[in-house]
mmCIF file of C-alpha atoms and ligand atoms in Angstrom:
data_model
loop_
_atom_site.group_PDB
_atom_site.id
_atom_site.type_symbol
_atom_site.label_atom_id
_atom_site.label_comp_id
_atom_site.label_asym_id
_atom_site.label_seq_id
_atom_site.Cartn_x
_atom_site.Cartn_y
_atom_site.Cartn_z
ATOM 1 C CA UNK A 186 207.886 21.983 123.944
ATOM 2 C CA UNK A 187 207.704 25.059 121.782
ATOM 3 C CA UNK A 188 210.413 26.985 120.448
ATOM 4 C CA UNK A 189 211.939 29.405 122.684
ATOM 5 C CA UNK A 190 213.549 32.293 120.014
ATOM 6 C CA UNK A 191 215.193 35.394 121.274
ATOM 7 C CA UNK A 192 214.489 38.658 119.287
ATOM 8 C CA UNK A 193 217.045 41.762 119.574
ATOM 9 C CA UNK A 194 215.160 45.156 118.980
ATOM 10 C CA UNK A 195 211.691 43.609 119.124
ATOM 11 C CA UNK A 196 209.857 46.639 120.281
ATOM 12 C CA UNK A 197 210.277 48.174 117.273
ATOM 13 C CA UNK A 198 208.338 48.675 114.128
ATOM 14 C CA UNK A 199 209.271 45.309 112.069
ATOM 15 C CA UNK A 200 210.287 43.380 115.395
ATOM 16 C CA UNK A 201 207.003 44.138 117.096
ATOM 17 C CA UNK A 202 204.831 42.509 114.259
ATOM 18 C CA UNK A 203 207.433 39.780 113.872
ATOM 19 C CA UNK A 204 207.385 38.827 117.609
ATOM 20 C CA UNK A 205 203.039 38.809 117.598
ATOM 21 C CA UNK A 206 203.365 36.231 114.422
ATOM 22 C CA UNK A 207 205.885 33.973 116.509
ATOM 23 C CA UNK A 208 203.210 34.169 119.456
ATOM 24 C CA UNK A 209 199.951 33.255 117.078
ATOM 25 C CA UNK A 210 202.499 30.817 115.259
ATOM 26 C CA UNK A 211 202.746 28.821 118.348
ATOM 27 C CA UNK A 212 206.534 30.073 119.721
ATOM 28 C CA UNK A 213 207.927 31.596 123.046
ATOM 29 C CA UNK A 214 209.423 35.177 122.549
ATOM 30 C CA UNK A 215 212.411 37.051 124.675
ATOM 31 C CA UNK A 216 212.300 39.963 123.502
ATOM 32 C CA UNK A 217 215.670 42.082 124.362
ATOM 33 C CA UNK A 218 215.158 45.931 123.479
ATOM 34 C CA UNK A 219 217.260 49.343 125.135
ATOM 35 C CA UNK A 220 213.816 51.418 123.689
ATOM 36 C CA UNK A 221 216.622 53.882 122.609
ATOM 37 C CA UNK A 222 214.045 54.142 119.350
ATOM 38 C CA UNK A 223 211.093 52.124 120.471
ATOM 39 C CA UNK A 224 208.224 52.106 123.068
ATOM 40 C CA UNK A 225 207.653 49.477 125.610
ATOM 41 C CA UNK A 226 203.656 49.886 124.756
ATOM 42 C CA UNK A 227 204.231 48.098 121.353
ATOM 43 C CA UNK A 228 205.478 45.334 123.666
ATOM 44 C CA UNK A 229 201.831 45.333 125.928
ATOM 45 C CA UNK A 230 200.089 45.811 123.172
ATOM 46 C CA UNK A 231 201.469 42.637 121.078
ATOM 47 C CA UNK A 232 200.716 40.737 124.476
ATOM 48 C CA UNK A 233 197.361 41.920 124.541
ATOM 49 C CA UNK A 234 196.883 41.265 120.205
ATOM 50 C CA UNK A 235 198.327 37.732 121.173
ATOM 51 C CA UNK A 236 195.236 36.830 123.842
ATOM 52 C CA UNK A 237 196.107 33.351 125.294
ATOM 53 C CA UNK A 238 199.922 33.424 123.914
ATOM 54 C CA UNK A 239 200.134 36.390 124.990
ATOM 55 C CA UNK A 240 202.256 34.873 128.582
ATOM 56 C CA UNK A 241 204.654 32.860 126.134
ATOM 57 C CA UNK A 242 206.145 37.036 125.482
ATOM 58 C CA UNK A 243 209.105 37.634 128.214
ATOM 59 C CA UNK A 244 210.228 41.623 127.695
ATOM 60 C CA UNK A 245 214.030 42.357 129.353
ATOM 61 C CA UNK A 246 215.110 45.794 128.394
ATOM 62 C CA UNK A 247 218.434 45.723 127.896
ATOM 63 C CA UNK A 248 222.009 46.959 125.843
ATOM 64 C CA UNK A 249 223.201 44.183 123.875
ATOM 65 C CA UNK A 250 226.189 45.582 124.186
ATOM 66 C CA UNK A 251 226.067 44.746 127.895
ATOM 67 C CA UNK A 252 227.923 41.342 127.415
ATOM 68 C CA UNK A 253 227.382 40.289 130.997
ATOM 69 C CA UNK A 254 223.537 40.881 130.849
ATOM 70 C CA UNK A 255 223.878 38.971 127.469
ATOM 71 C CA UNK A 256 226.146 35.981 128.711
ATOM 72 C CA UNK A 257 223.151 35.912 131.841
ATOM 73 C CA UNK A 258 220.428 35.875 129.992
ATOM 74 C CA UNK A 259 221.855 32.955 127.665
ATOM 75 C CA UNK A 260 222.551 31.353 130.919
ATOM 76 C CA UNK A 261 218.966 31.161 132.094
ATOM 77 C CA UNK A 262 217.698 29.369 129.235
ATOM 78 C CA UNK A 263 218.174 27.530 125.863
ATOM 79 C CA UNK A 264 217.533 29.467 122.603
ATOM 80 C CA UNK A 265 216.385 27.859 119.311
ATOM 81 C CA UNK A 266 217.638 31.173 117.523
ATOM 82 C CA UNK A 267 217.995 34.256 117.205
ATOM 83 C CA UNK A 268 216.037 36.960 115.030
ATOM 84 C CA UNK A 269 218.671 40.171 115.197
ATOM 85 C CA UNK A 270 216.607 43.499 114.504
ATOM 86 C CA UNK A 271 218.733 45.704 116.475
ATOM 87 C CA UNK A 272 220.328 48.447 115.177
ATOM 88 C CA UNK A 273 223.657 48.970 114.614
ATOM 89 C CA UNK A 274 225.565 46.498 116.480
ATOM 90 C CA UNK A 275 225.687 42.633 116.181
ATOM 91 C CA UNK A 276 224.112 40.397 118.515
ATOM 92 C CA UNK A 277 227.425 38.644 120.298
ATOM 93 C CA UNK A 278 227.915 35.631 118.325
ATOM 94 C CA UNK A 279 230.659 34.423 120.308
ATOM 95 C CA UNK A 280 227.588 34.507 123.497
ATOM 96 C CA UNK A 281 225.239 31.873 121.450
ATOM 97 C CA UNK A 282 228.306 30.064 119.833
ATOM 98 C CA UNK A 283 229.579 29.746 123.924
ATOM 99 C CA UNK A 284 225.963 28.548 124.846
ATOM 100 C CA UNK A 285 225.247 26.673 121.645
ATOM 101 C CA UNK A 286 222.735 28.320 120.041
ATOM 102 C CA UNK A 287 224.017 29.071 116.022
ATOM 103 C CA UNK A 288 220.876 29.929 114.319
ATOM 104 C CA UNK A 289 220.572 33.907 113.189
ATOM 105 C CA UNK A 290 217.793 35.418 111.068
ATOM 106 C CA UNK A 291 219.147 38.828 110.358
ATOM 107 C CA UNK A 292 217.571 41.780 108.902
ATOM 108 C CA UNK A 293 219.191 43.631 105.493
ATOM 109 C CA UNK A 294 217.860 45.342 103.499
ATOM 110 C CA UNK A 295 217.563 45.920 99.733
ATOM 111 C CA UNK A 296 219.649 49.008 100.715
ATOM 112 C CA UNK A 297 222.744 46.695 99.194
ATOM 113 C CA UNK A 298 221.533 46.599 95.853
ATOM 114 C CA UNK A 299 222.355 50.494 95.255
ATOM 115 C CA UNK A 300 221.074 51.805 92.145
ATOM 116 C CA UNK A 301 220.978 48.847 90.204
ATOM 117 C CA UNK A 302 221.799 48.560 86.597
ATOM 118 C CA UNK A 303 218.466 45.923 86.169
ATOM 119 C CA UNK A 304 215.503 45.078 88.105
ATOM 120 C CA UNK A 305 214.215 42.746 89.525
ATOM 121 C CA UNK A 306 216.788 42.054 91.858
ATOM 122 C CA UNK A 307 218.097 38.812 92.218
ATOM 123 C CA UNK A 308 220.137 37.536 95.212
ATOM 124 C CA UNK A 309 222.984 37.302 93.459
ATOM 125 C CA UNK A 310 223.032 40.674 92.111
ATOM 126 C CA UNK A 311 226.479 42.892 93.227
ATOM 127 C CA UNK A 312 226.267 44.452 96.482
ATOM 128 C CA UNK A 313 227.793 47.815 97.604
ATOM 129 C CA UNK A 314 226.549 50.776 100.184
ATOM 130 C CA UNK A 315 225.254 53.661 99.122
ATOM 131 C CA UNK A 316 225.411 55.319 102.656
ATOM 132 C CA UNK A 317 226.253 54.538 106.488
ATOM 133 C CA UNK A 318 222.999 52.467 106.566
ATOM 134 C CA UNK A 319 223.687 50.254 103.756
ATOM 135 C CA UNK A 320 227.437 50.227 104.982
ATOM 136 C CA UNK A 321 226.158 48.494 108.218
ATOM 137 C CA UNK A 322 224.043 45.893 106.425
ATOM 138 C CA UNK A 323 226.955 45.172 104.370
ATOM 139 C CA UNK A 324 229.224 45.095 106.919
ATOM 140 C CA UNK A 325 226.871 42.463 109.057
ATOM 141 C CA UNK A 326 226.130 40.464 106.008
ATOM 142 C CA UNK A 327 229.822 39.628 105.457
ATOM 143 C CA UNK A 328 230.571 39.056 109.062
ATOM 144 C CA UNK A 329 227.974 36.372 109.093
ATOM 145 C CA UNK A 330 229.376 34.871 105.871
ATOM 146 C CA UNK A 331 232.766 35.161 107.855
ATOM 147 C CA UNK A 332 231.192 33.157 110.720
ATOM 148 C CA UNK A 333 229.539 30.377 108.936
ATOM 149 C CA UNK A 334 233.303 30.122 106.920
ATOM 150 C CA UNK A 335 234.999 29.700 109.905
ATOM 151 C CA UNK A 336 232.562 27.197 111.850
ATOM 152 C CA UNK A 337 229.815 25.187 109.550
ATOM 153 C CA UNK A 338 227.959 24.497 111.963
ATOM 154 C CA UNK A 339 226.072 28.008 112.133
ATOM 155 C CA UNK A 340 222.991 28.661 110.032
ATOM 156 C CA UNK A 341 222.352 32.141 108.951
ATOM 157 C CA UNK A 342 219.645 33.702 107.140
ATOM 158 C CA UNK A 343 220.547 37.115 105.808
ATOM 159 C CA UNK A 344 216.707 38.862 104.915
ATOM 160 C CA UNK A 345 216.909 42.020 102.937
ATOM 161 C CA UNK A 346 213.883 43.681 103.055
ATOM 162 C CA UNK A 347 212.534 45.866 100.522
ATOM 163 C CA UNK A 348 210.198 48.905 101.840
ATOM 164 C CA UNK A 349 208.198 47.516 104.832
ATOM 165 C CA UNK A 350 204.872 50.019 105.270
ATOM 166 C CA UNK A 351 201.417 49.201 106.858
ATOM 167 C CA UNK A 352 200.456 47.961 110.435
ATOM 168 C CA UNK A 353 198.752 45.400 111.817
ATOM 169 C CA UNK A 354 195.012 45.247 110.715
ATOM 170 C CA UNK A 355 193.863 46.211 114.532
ATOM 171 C CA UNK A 356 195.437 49.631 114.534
ATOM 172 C CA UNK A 357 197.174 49.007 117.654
ATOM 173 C CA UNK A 358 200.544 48.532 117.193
ATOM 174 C CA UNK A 359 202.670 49.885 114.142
ATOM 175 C CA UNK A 360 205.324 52.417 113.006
ATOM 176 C CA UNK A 361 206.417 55.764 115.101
ATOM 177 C CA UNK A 362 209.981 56.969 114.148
ATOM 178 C CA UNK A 363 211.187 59.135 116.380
ATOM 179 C CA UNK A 364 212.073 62.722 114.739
ATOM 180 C CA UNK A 365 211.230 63.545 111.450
ATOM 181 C CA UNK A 366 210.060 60.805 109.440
ATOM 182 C CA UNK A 367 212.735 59.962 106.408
ATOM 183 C CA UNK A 368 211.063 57.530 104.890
ATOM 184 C CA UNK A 369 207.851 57.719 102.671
ATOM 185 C CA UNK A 370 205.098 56.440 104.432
ATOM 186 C CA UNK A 371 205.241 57.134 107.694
ATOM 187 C CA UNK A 372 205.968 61.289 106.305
ATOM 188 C CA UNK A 373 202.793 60.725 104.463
ATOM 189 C CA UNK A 374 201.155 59.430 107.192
ATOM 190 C CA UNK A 375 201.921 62.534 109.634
ATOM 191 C CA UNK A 376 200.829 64.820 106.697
ATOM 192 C CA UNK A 377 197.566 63.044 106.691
ATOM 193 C CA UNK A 378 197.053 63.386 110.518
ATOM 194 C CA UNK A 379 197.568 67.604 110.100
ATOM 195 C CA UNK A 380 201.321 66.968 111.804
ATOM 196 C CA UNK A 381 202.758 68.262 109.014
ATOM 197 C CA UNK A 382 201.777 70.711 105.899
ATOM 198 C CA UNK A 383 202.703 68.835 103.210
ATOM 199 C CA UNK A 384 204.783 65.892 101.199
ATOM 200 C CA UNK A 385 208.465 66.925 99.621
ATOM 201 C CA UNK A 386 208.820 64.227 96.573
ATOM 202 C CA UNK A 387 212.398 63.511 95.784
ATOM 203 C CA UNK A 388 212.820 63.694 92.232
ATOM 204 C CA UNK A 389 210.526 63.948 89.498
ATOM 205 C CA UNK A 390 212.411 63.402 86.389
ATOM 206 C CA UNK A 391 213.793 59.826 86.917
ATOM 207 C CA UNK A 392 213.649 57.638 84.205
ATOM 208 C CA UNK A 393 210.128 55.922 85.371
ATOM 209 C CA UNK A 394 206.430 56.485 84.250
ATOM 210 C CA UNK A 395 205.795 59.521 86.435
ATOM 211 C CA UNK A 396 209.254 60.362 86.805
ATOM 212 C CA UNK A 397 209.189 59.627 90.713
ATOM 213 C CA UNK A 398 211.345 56.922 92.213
ATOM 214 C CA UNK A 399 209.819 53.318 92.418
ATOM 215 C CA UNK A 400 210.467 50.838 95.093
ATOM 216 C CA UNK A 401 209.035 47.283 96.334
ATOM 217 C CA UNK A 402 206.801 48.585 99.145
ATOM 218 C CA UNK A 403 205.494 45.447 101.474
ATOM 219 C CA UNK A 404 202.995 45.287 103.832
ATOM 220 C CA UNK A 405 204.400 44.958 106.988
ATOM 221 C CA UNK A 406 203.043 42.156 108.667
ATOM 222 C CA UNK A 407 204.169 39.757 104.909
ATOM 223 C CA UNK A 408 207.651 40.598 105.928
ATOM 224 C CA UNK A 409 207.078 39.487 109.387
ATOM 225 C CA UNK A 410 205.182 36.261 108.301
ATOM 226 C CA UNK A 411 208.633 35.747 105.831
ATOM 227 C CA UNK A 412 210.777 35.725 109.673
ATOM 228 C CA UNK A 413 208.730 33.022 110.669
ATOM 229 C CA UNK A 414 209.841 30.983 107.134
ATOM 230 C CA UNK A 415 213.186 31.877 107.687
ATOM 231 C CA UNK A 416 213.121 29.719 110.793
ATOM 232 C CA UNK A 417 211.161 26.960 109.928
ATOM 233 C CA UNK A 418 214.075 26.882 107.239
ATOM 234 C CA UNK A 419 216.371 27.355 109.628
ATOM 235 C CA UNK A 420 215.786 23.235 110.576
ATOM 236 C CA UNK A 421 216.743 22.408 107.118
ATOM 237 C CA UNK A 422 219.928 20.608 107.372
ATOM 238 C CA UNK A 423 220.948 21.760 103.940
ATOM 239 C CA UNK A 424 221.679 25.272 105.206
ATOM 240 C CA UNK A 425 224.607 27.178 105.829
ATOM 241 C CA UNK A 426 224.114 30.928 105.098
ATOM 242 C CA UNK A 427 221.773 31.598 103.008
ATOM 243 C CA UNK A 428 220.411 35.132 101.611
ATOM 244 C CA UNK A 429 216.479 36.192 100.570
ATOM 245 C CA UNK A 430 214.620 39.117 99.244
ATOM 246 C CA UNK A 431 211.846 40.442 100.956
ATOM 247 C CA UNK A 432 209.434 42.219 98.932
ATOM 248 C CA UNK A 433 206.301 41.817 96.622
ATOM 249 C CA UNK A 434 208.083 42.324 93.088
ATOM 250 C CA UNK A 435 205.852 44.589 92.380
ATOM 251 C CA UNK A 436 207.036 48.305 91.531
ATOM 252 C CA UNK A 437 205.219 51.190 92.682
ATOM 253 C CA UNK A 438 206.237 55.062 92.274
ATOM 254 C CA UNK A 439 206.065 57.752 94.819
ATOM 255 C CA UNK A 440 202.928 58.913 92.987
ATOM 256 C CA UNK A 441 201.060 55.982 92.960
ATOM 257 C CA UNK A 442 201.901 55.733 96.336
ATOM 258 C CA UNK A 443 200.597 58.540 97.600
ATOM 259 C CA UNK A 444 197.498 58.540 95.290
ATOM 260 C CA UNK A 445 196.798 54.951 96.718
ATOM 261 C CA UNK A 446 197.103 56.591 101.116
ATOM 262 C CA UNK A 447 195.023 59.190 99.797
ATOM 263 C CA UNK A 448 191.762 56.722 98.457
ATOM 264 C CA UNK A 449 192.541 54.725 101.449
ATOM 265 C CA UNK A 450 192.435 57.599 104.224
ATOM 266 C CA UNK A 451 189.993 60.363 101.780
ATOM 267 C CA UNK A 452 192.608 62.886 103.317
ATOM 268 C CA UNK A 453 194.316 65.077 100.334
ATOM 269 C CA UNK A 454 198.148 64.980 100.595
ATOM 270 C CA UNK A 455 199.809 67.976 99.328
ATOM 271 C CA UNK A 456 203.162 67.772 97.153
ATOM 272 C CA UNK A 457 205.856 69.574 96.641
ATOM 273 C CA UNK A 458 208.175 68.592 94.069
ATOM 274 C CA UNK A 459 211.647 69.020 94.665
ATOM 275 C CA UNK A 460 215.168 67.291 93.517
ATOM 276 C CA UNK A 461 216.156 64.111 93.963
ATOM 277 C CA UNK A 462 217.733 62.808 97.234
ATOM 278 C CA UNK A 463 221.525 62.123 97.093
ATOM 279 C CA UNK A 464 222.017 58.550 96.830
ATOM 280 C CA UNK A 465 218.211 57.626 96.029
ATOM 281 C CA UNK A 466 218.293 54.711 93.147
ATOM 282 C CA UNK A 467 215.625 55.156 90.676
ATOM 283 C CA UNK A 468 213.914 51.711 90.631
ATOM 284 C CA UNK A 469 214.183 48.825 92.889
ATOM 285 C CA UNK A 470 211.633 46.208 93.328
ATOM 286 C CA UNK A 471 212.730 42.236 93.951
ATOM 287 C CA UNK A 472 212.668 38.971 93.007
ATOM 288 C CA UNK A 473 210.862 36.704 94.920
ATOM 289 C CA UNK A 474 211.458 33.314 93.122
ATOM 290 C CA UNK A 475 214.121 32.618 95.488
ATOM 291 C CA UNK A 476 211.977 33.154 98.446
ATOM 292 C CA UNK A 477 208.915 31.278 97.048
ATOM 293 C CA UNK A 478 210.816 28.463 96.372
ATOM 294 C CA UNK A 479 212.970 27.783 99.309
ATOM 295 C CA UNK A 480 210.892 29.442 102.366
ATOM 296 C CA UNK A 481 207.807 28.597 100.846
ATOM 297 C CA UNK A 482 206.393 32.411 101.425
ATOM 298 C CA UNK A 483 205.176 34.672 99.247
ATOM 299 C CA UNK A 484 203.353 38.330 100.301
ATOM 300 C CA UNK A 485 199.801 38.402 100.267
ATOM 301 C CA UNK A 486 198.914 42.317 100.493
ATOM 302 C CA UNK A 487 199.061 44.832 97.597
ATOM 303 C CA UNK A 488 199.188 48.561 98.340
ATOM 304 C CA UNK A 489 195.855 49.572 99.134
ATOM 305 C CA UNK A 490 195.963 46.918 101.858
ATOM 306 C CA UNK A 491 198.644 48.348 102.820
ATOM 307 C CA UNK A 492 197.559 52.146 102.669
ATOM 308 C CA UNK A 493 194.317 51.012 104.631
ATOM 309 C CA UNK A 494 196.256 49.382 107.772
ATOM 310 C CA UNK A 495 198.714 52.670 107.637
ATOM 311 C CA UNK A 496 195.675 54.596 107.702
ATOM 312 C CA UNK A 497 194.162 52.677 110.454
ATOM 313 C CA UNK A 498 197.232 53.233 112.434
ATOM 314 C CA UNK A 499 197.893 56.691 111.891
ATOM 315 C CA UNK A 500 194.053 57.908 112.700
ATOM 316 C CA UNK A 501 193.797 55.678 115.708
ATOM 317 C CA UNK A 502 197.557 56.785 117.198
ATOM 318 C CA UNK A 503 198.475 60.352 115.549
ATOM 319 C CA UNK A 504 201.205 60.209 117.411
ATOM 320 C CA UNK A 505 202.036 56.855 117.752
ATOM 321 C CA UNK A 506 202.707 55.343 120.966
ATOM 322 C CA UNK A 507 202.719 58.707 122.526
ATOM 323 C CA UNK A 508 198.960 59.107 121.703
ATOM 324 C CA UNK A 509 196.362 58.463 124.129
ATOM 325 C CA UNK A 510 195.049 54.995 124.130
ATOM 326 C CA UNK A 511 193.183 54.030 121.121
ATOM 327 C CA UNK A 512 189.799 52.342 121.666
ATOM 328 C CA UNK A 513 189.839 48.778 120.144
HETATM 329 N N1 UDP B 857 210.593 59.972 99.146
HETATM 330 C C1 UDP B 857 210.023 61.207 98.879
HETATM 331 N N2 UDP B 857 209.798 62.049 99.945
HETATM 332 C C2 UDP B 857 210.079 61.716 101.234
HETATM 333 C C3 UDP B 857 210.650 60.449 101.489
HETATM 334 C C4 UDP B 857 210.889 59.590 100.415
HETATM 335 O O1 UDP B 857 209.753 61.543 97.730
HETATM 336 O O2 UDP B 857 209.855 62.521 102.145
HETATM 337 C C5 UDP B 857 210.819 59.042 98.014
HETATM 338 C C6 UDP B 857 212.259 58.613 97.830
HETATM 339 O O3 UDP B 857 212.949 59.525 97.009
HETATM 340 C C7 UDP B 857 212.097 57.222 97.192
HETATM 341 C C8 UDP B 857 210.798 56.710 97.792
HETATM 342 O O4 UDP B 857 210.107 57.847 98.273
HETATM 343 O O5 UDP B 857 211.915 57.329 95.790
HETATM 344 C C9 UDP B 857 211.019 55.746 98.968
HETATM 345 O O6 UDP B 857 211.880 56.363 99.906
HETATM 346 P P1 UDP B 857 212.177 55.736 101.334
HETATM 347 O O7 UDP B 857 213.133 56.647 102.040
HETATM 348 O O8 UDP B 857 210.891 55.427 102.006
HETATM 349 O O9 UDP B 857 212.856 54.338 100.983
HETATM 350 P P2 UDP B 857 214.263 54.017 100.245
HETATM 351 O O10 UDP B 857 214.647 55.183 99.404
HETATM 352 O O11 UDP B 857 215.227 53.739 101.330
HETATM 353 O O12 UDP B 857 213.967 52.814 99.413
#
């Protein structure tokens, strides 16, 4: 019988590529989402991406923190694991404990490295936050050391991803923040479309080779293919909790960045420079030896890959799930 794994906020951006790899790779799907920040179309259209695994996808919208839904749905069936991509709040351990399900793949993020003093980053490296985002992340990671301390019999993979960008080669399902985009990419990407007039770079005199800040950017369906490693590891009776970078350990500056969307899409993205962003580190990019050697994964996509599938996105949905229906 094939593994039946429950994912919390799969609707969104990184869930919704993660659950269409469990589907091709052969597993059931429950997706549990409360599409505060998320559209039930990227749900249909993983179904659809899926073809004949495509039924093996259940969809419940639903509050996690609506313990009796939670302690229902457990009810109803067994669950291998759990893959946590909801926001804020943690999935009620004490719910899978009660119905004995203590596997967890949980999404950090590189957020917890800060600024730090050398790159790349290893797992080991120091952790602090460097805002309410990374304080969450923190705050989760050491609960779920906290739970595997007080009861050995969890396993607990703690991901921290670097900076997931891209979309799945079709086009048809990918990233759509609601608001105005924060992060790089997907503000490029709405500049390209004519959404907005231009691109505000954060910083310009940091210590790099264009003086623009340089992160581990990672094509988003990689970092969905390293979920499904992180359960097949999950069966290893070896582990307790267990932490792993996400990323290509590759460095790539704003500049680059945005010179690489703009060969990819032939759109022109106008800068403007400006300061740098309270709390931005200067360069972050990861290790992956850790990763490569235990999960057995390793990203496969470099940036123009990546610029390409954002770009196929973006032109097909300029306004992301709120766009009319693309043609396949
Ligand atoms: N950045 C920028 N303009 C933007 C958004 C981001 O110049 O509108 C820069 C930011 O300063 C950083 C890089 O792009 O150097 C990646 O930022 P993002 O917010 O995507 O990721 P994070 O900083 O969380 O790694």
């Amino acid at each position: 019988m094939s593994r039946n794994i429950l994912v919390t906020g799969g609707a969104g951006y990184i869930g919704s590529h993660t659950v269409l790899q469990l589907l091709l790779g052969g597993y059931k799907a429950v997706v549990v989402d409360n599409l505060d920040n998320s559209s039930e179309t990227s749900i249909n259209r993983v179904r659809e991406l899926a073809g004949k695994h495509g039924s093996n996808l259940i969809f419940h919208q639903m509050d996690l923190r609506d313990k009796p839904a939670l302690e229902k749905l457990f009810a109803s069936q067994t669950f291998d694991a759990v893959i946590h991509f909801a926001g804020l709040k943690a999935v009620g351990e004490k719910v899978m404990a009660a119905h004995g399900c203590k596997k967890l793949v949980f999404s950090s993020s590189a957020t917890v490295y800060g600024w730090p003093k050398v790159v790349p980053c290893t797992e080991e490296f120091p952790i602090c936050a460097m805002n309410p985002y990374g304080q969450t992340k923190l705050f989760i990671e050491e609960m779920c050391r906290d739970i595997y301390k007080s009861d050995s019999e969890w396993k607990i993979i703690l991901l921290r991803y670097f900076n997931p960008v891209g979309a799945h080669s079709s086009g048809y399902i990918g990233e759509d923040p609601r608001g105005i985009p924060n992060n790089l990419m997907p503000f490029v990407q709405q500049v390209a479309v004519g959404r907005r007039p231009e691109l505000t770079v954060f910083g310009t005199d940091y210590g790099t080779k264009d003086g623009t800040g340089v992160r581990d950017y990672i094509h988003v369906v990689d970092l969905a293919d390293g979920h499904i490693a992180a359960l097949s590891k999950l069966s290893d009776p070896s582990i307790g909790c267990e932490v792993y970078n996400l990323g290509t350990g590759k460095g790539t500056s704003v500049l680059e960045m945005v010179a690489a969307f703009e060969k990819a899409s032939g759109k022109e993205i106008p800068i403007v420079k400006a300061g740098r962003r309270p709390g931005d580190a200067e360069i972050v990019y990861a290790s992956t030896e850790k990763a490569e050697r235990e999960l057995n994964w390793k990203a496969k996509y470099g940036i123009d890959e990546m610029c390409q599938d954002q770009w196929n996105w973006a032109s097909k949905n300029p306004y992301g799930y709120g766009s009319p229906e693309p043609t396949k």
